[in-house]
C-alpha atoms as one frame of an Amber mdcrd trajectory, in Angstrom:
protein
 -17.482 -69.423 -78.298 -21.158 -68.641 -77.645 -23.012 -66.786 -74.944 -26.485
 -67.585 -73.695 -29.043 -64.787 -73.784 -30.430 -63.518 -70.479 -34.180 -63.740
 -70.018 -34.301 -60.074 -68.986 -32.228 -58.505 -71.746 -33.842 -56.290 -74.383
 -33.318 -58.668 -77.301 -34.786 -61.706 -75.543 -37.799 -59.759 -74.308 -38.523
 -58.398 -77.789 -38.164 -61.859 -79.344 -40.719 -63.282 -76.899 -43.443 -60.837
 -77.939 -46.155 -61.514 -80.530 -47.056 -59.012 -83.248 -48.379 -56.249 -80.977
 -50.312 -53.054 -81.786 -47.152 -51.160 -80.816 -45.109 -53.054 -83.422 -47.923
 -52.404 -85.887 -47.531 -48.662 -85.307 -43.769 -48.896 -85.832 -44.336 -50.836
 -89.052 -47.058 -48.490 -90.320 -45.213 -45.315 -89.335 -42.028 -46.471 -91.043
 -44.001 -47.908 -93.961 -45.745 -44.623 -94.717 -42.342 -42.959 -94.966 -41.264
 -45.814 -97.241 -44.365 -45.319 -99.422 -43.667 -41.616 -99.751 -40.115 -42.460
-100.827 -41.464 -44.810-103.489 -43.889 -42.150-104.669 -40.981 -39.796-105.292
 -38.917 -42.382-107.194 -41.946 -43.478-109.183 -42.983 -39.932-110.045 -39.698
 -39.176-111.777 -40.355 -41.913-114.353 -43.599 -40.169-115.342 -42.179 -36.660
-115.055 -39.199 -37.279-117.343 -41.573 -38.621-119.991 -43.537 -35.348-119.799
 -40.440 -33.115-119.593 -38.918 -34.847-122.605 -41.784 -33.509-124.710 -42.243
 -30.134-123.007 -38.579 -29.141-122.686 -37.526 -31.008-125.840 -34.916 -33.038
-123.991 -33.019 -35.946-125.497 -32.625 -39.424-123.982 -29.204 -38.524-122.593
 -30.583 -35.499-120.710 -33.523 -37.512-119.405 -31.128 -40.221-118.259 -29.104
 -37.546-116.451 -32.189 -36.369-114.523 -32.711 -39.932-113.303 -29.078 -40.654
-112.589 -28.254 -37.508-110.617 -30.897 -38.487-108.074 -29.239 -41.862-107.714
 -25.860 -40.183-107.190 -27.426 -38.483-104.196 -28.922 -41.788-103.089 -25.527
 -43.495-103.210 -23.993 -40.810-101.004 -27.035 -40.672 -98.754 -27.210 -44.443
 -98.203 -23.558 -44.576 -97.189 -23.779 -41.605 -94.827 -27.221 -42.461 -93.456
 -26.124 -45.840 -92.151 -23.062 -44.406 -90.465 -25.120 -41.639 -88.843 -27.838
 -44.062 -87.704 -25.304 -46.283 -85.944 -23.895 -43.232 -84.151 -26.928 -41.030
 -83.439 -29.861 -43.438 -83.561 -32.334 -44.810 -86.092 -35.318 -42.520 -85.456
 -33.396 -39.238 -85.599 -31.811 -39.999 -88.954 -35.073 -41.411 -90.327 -36.919
 -38.156 -89.596 -34.099 -35.971 -90.943 -33.949 -37.851 -94.241 -37.708 -37.467
 -94.784 -37.417 -33.730 -94.154 -34.498 -33.263 -96.557 -35.997 -35.031 -99.546
 -39.535 -33.741 -98.915 -38.457 -30.094 -99.002 -36.213 -30.617-102.039 -38.979
 -32.422-103.960 -41.446 -29.631-103.242 -38.900 -27.044-104.398 -38.492 -28.951
-107.664 -42.006 -27.818-108.610 -40.693 -24.264-109.015 -37.715 -24.889-111.308
 -37.519 -23.309-114.735 -34.586 -25.169-116.235 -32.548 -28.344-116.270 -29.573
 -27.162-114.163 -31.546 -26.303-111.022 -33.653 -29.439-111.389 -30.479 -31.542
-111.390 -29.240 -29.857-108.188 -32.538 -30.465-106.403 -32.745 -34.061-107.613
 -29.315 -34.678-106.069 -30.532 -33.302-102.725 -33.679 -35.423-102.989 -31.438
 -38.442-103.514 -29.436 -37.649-100.376 -32.542 -37.902 -98.225 -34.079 -40.819
-100.070 -30.903 -42.895-100.097 -30.408 -42.406 -96.359 -33.963 -43.299 -95.389
 -34.431 -46.751 -96.906 -31.640 -48.741 -95.185 -32.243 -46.901 -91.914 -35.959
 -47.747 -91.949 -35.393 -51.454 -92.640 -32.782 -51.608 -89.864 -35.134 -49.813
 -87.483 -38.082 -52.148 -88.092 -35.957 -55.319 -88.032 -34.657 -54.390 -84.578
 -38.190 -54.339 -83.130 -39.547 -57.440 -84.901 -39.451 -60.809 -83.060 -37.035
 -63.313 -84.611 -39.651 -65.809 -85.773 -41.513 -63.203 -87.912 -38.744 -60.678
 -88.546 -38.309 -61.469 -92.241 -42.055 -61.314 -92.846 -42.366 -57.960 -91.046
 -39.544 -56.384 -93.061 -41.049 -57.667 -96.330 -44.345 -56.079 -95.264 -42.428
 -52.845 -94.701 -41.046 -53.115 -98.235 -44.596 -53.721 -99.500 -45.353 -50.085
 -98.722 -43.095 -49.376-101.716 -45.842 -50.761-103.943 -48.374 -48.452-102.278
 -46.158 -45.459-102.986 -45.439 -46.546-106.549 -49.169 -47.009-107.155 -49.752
 -43.490-105.825 -47.092 -42.253-108.266 -48.780 -44.127-111.100 -52.166 -42.585
-110.233 -50.593 -39.117-110.136 -48.826 -39.927-113.402 -52.077 -40.902-115.105
 -54.345 -38.175-113.744 -52.116 -35.217-112.760 -49.009 -35.113-114.972 -50.843
 -35.114-118.354 -53.655 -32.845-117.106 -51.894 -29.582-118.027 -48.486 -28.221
-119.053 -47.828 -27.688-115.325 -49.004 -31.156-114.332 -45.451 -32.269-113.590
 -45.055 -29.292-111.225 -48.137 -30.334-109.258 -46.714 -33.857-109.088 -43.514
 -32.526-107.523 -45.531 -30.364-105.113 -47.277 -33.475-103.794 -43.836 -34.839
-102.980 -43.464 -32.182-100.292 -45.803 -34.204 -98.039 -42.876 -36.064 -96.396
 -41.594 -32.763 -94.966 -44.708 -32.625 -92.779 -44.670 -36.341 -92.074 -41.072
 -36.045 -90.782 -42.342 -34.184 -87.718 -44.817 -36.987 -86.968 -42.037 -39.574
 -87.231 -39.722 -37.587 -84.992 -42.164 -37.353 -82.110 -44.455 -40.331 -82.653
 -42.133 -43.347 -82.905 -39.727 -44.768 -80.299 -35.988 -45.093 -80.759 -34.678
 -48.610 -81.399 -34.380 -50.350 -78.029 -31.576 -52.570 -79.339 -29.585 -49.519
 -80.416 -30.143 -47.817 -77.051 -28.994 -50.989 -75.271 -25.865 -51.157 -77.447
 -25.032 -47.583 -76.426 -25.386 -48.323 -72.726 -28.688 -46.427 -72.394 -30.313
 -49.310 -70.540 -33.050 -47.389 -68.712 -34.379 -45.866 -71.941 -34.276 -49.231
 -73.701 -36.092 -50.899 -70.801 -38.843 -48.249 -70.823 -39.479 -48.757 -74.548
 -39.594 -52.552 -74.255 -41.994 -52.236 -71.316 -44.340 -50.257 -73.574 -44.242
 -53.080 -76.125 -44.864 -55.642 -73.375 -47.878 -53.684 -72.137 -49.136 -53.584
 -75.722 -48.873 -57.415 -75.809 -51.312 -57.670 -72.863 -49.424 -60.539 -71.286
 -49.118 -62.644 -74.444 -45.629 -64.068 -74.984 -44.070 -66.975 -76.860 -40.826
 -68.892 -76.256 -37.833 -66.812 -77.296 -35.602 -67.970 -80.113 -33.025 -70.468
 -78.912 -30.495 -69.237 -81.451 -27.498 -67.403 -80.095 -25.147 -65.371 -82.238
 -21.619 -66.734 -82.336 -19.069 -64.456 -80.712 -15.624 -64.829 -82.119 -14.226
 -61.330 -81.923 -16.224 -58.754 -80.000 -17.847 -56.376 -82.444 -18.698 -53.547
 -80.088 -19.634 -50.031 -81.152 -17.160 -48.337 -83.465 -16.952 -44.643 -82.704
 -15.309 -43.563 -85.959 -16.153 -44.055 -89.612 -12.919 -45.851 -90.458 -13.410
 -48.380 -87.657 -16.955 -49.247 -88.744 -16.007 -49.571 -92.400 -13.000 -51.745
 -91.561 -15.254 -53.990 -89.482 -17.413 -54.741 -92.547 -14.397 -56.550 -94.020
 -13.293 -58.359 -90.882 -12.877 -62.101 -91.534 -16.286 -62.814 -89.982 -18.164
 -60.473 -92.332 -16.034 -60.190 -95.495 -17.797 -62.883 -97.526 -21.244 -61.666
 -96.499 -20.370 -58.073 -97.350 -19.084 -58.884-100.842 -22.076 -61.114-101.627
 -24.526 -58.521-100.332 -22.898 -55.740-102.346 -23.027 -57.818-105.535 -26.728
 -58.620-105.063 -27.550 -54.981-104.371 -25.574 -53.802-107.411 -27.207 -56.224
-109.857 -30.767 -55.778-108.574 -30.481 -51.990-108.671 -29.089 -52.025-112.198
 -31.941 -54.060-113.627 -34.765 -52.605-111.554 -34.021 -48.933-112.151 -32.851
 -49.500-115.703 -36.214 -51.056-116.510 -38.804 -49.287-114.381 -37.525 -45.725
-114.697 -37.572 -46.073-118.491 -40.748 -48.126-119.058 -43.076 -45.102-119.644
 -40.577 -43.441-122.012 -39.890 -46.726-123.851 -43.616 -47.234-124.397 -43.900
 -43.707-125.826 -40.950 -44.455-128.120 -42.768 -47.605-129.301 -45.675 -45.465
-130.515 -48.034 -45.417-127.541 -49.430 -42.070-126.384 -48.169 -40.535-123.154
 -51.495 -41.228-121.417 -51.623 -44.824-122.710 -48.046 -45.520-121.584 -48.900
 -44.210-118.112 -52.014 -46.425-117.999 -49.919 -49.487-118.948 -47.441 -48.616
-116.200 -50.243 -48.297-113.630 -51.572 -51.772-114.501 -48.062 -53.275-114.406
 -47.467 -51.695-111.002 -50.522 -53.436-109.496 -48.645 -56.756-109.621 -46.158
 -55.484-107.044 -48.599 -56.064-104.171 -49.112 -59.830-104.678 -45.355 -60.130
-105.261 -44.679 -58.741-101.799 -47.440 -60.852-100.248 -46.043 -64.120-101.617
 -42.475 -63.164-100.650 -43.636 -62.263 -97.108 -45.145 -65.733 -96.733 -42.301
 -67.703 -98.337 -39.463 -65.946 -96.524 -40.413 -67.626 -93.237 -41.226 -70.935
 -94.967 -38.327 -71.351 -97.388 -35.862 -68.979 -95.726 -34.072 -65.889 -97.026
 -31.667 -67.324 -99.607 -34.096 -69.635-101.427 -36.866 -67.025-101.528 -34.552
 -64.300-102.797 -32.912 -66.479-105.447 -36.243 -67.845-106.750 -37.692 -64.366
-107.134 -34.516 -63.174-108.881 -34.666 -66.063-111.354 -38.324 -65.226-111.958
 -37.290 -61.617-112.592 -34.741 -62.752-115.181 -37.320 -64.810-117.073 -39.879
 -61.996-116.914 -37.326 -59.486-118.250 -36.740 -61.620-121.347 -40.492 -62.000
-121.865 -41.031 -58.247-121.555 -38.253 -57.424-123.996 -39.751 -59.709-126.646
 -43.433 -58.760-126.098 -44.868 -57.081-129.181 -48.537 -56.381-128.452 -50.311
 -54.559-125.583 -51.512 -57.769-123.928 -48.041 -59.312-123.992 -46.464 -56.099
-122.659 -48.909 -55.926-119.746 -48.618 -59.630-118.809 -44.814 -59.672-119.006
 -44.625 -56.337-117.188 -46.823 -57.642-114.386 -44.621 -60.717-114.037 -41.559
 -58.466-113.869 -43.246 -56.378-111.160 -44.342 -59.472-109.226 -40.954 -61.186
-109.111 -38.725 -58.125-108.901 -40.559 -56.459-106.035 -40.814 -59.763-104.176
 -37.031 -59.999-104.515 -36.659 -56.471-103.164 -38.693 -57.432-100.103 -36.460
 -60.421 -99.398 -33.300 -58.365 -99.959 -34.349 -55.697 -97.478 -35.151 -58.443
 -94.966 -31.771 -60.147 -95.216 -29.585 -56.999 -95.303 -29.988 -55.839 -91.664
 -29.633 -59.435 -90.442 -26.158 -59.660 -91.951 -24.462 -57.577 -89.252 -24.508
 -57.065 -85.451 -26.333 -54.099 -83.929 -23.195 -51.946 -83.740 -22.703 -52.274
 -87.527 -26.235 -52.996 -88.745 -27.194 -49.616 -90.221 -23.670 -49.021 -91.561
 -23.597 -52.406 -93.309 -27.095 -52.020 -94.751 -26.406 -48.442 -95.791 -23.164
 -49.227 -97.584 -24.733 -52.165 -99.396 -27.499 -49.842-100.547 -24.879 -47.235
-101.497 -23.052 -49.726-103.706 -26.397 -50.620-105.240 -27.042 -46.964-106.004
 -23.897 -46.886-108.123 -25.700 -49.309-110.422 -28.842 -47.181-110.359 -26.718
 -44.203-111.462 -25.221 -46.142-114.334 -28.365 -47.933-115.516 -30.428 -44.909
-116.730 -27.351 -43.674-118.630 -26.670 -47.083-120.163 -30.227 -47.523-121.464
 -29.972 -44.909-124.278 -26.575 -46.309-125.310 -27.861 -49.906-125.476 -30.952
 -48.802-127.401 -28.768 -46.925-129.880 -26.493 -49.928-130.327 -29.123 -52.662
-130.220 -32.819 -52.830-129.398 -35.367 -53.208-126.591 -35.064 -57.056-126.552
 -31.270 -56.818-126.153 -31.710 -54.256-123.354 -33.960 -56.572-121.361 -31.656
 -59.547-121.937 -28.946 -57.450-120.275 -31.286 -56.848-117.338 -31.997 -60.609
-117.178 -28.262 -61.399-116.983 -27.848 -59.051-114.011 -30.806 -60.668-112.253
 -29.224 -64.098-112.801 -25.871 -62.967-111.364 -27.700 -61.626-108.295 -29.481
 -64.989-107.862 -26.106 -66.772-107.752 -24.587 -64.226-105.325 -27.517 -64.763
-102.959 -25.951 -68.019-101.789 -23.076 -66.159-100.164 -25.473 -64.474 -97.725
 -26.385 -65.633 -94.236 -29.878 -66.968 -93.541 -31.247 -66.126 -90.101 -34.776
 -67.432 -90.529 -36.227 -67.731 -87.033 -32.890 -66.908 -85.376 -32.098 -64.071
 -83.007 -30.291 -60.997 -84.292 -26.626 -60.563 -83.393 -26.779 -57.913 -80.627
 -23.080 -57.269 -80.247
């Protein structure tokens, strides 16, 4: 059974709008928070390389510093989605920025491993909650015909943040014995930015509508319509199928059970598998690249410079994915970029000279970050409004389990085998993710399910 959309409902009105200055502010405001998140994740890869030398830590202890943050991210992603479906996208978005910003700044003052591990867990709580909430938030404002492209552009801010981390890694971390402390101090910026987010961005109109707060939703959409200055386009003709009503679930158990209802079970399992495999290979590789280069005989500064150059390829990766996702669709774009990531991982693992390392590393950045953009675009589209943040958050939470395991597995694989074997393992996980992609839904140009 299907139901036709009304011309005056929130979803139809949003889908009829072009890319307005108001949507640009939502994208930029959310994207800056995304970039600051990436800066924090990127910084830890440079900081553990410096701490390994300064604190005389072994690979297992360095892996623990990385993994404990991902433990927090797994918990945070799961809780953040549930909270965002109950209390709203903007409120949770601002809170997560505040939590991880303060904890990152406090990390600059630590004097030992134990306290650093505690703070990294708290950082992970905020960081893990923010990412799925932000992608859900932006996707609910974007018109159907450009929604995938807008969410990929949101994900592209990750490259901006990672580049900022690389610049800090090259110029700040090696500058003095306390360089890593200054790097952490810069991570406190999101605590200030959280206040701007809280008061400067609107709540999701779709979420407000789903909670019966029609007047507030109408006021927000009117602001977007004013921003469009009378320009509209035909709304998407696609209507979400309504088999069983999937209205708001007021308790955690009800929302989690709904993810495995017959309508969503296959999508949920496929999405979780993609998230798990992509997280395993991405964090296993990129968190360890600076340290692996040092272990191969390159100086700390040189390894950071290589990483900065490799990171530059993330931006064109996002740009190509943003274009293709509305041309090819979600599944084809995601699977192609994952296959490219698998090939690039093998090339990187077998590269033996600086030129080969940089070229293969740039290919890995290009394809892997393009895949991330497509994955963040498809995740919120998988579920109706009442479950959207919960579904995206739990998929991200499952993925974080892999990001916990990966940094701990790397030293074990290196001890048992070698760098080429390690990157073949990463390639296998990318390939599995490419296959699982075909169990996902593809809503290119179609309206979101607003149940």
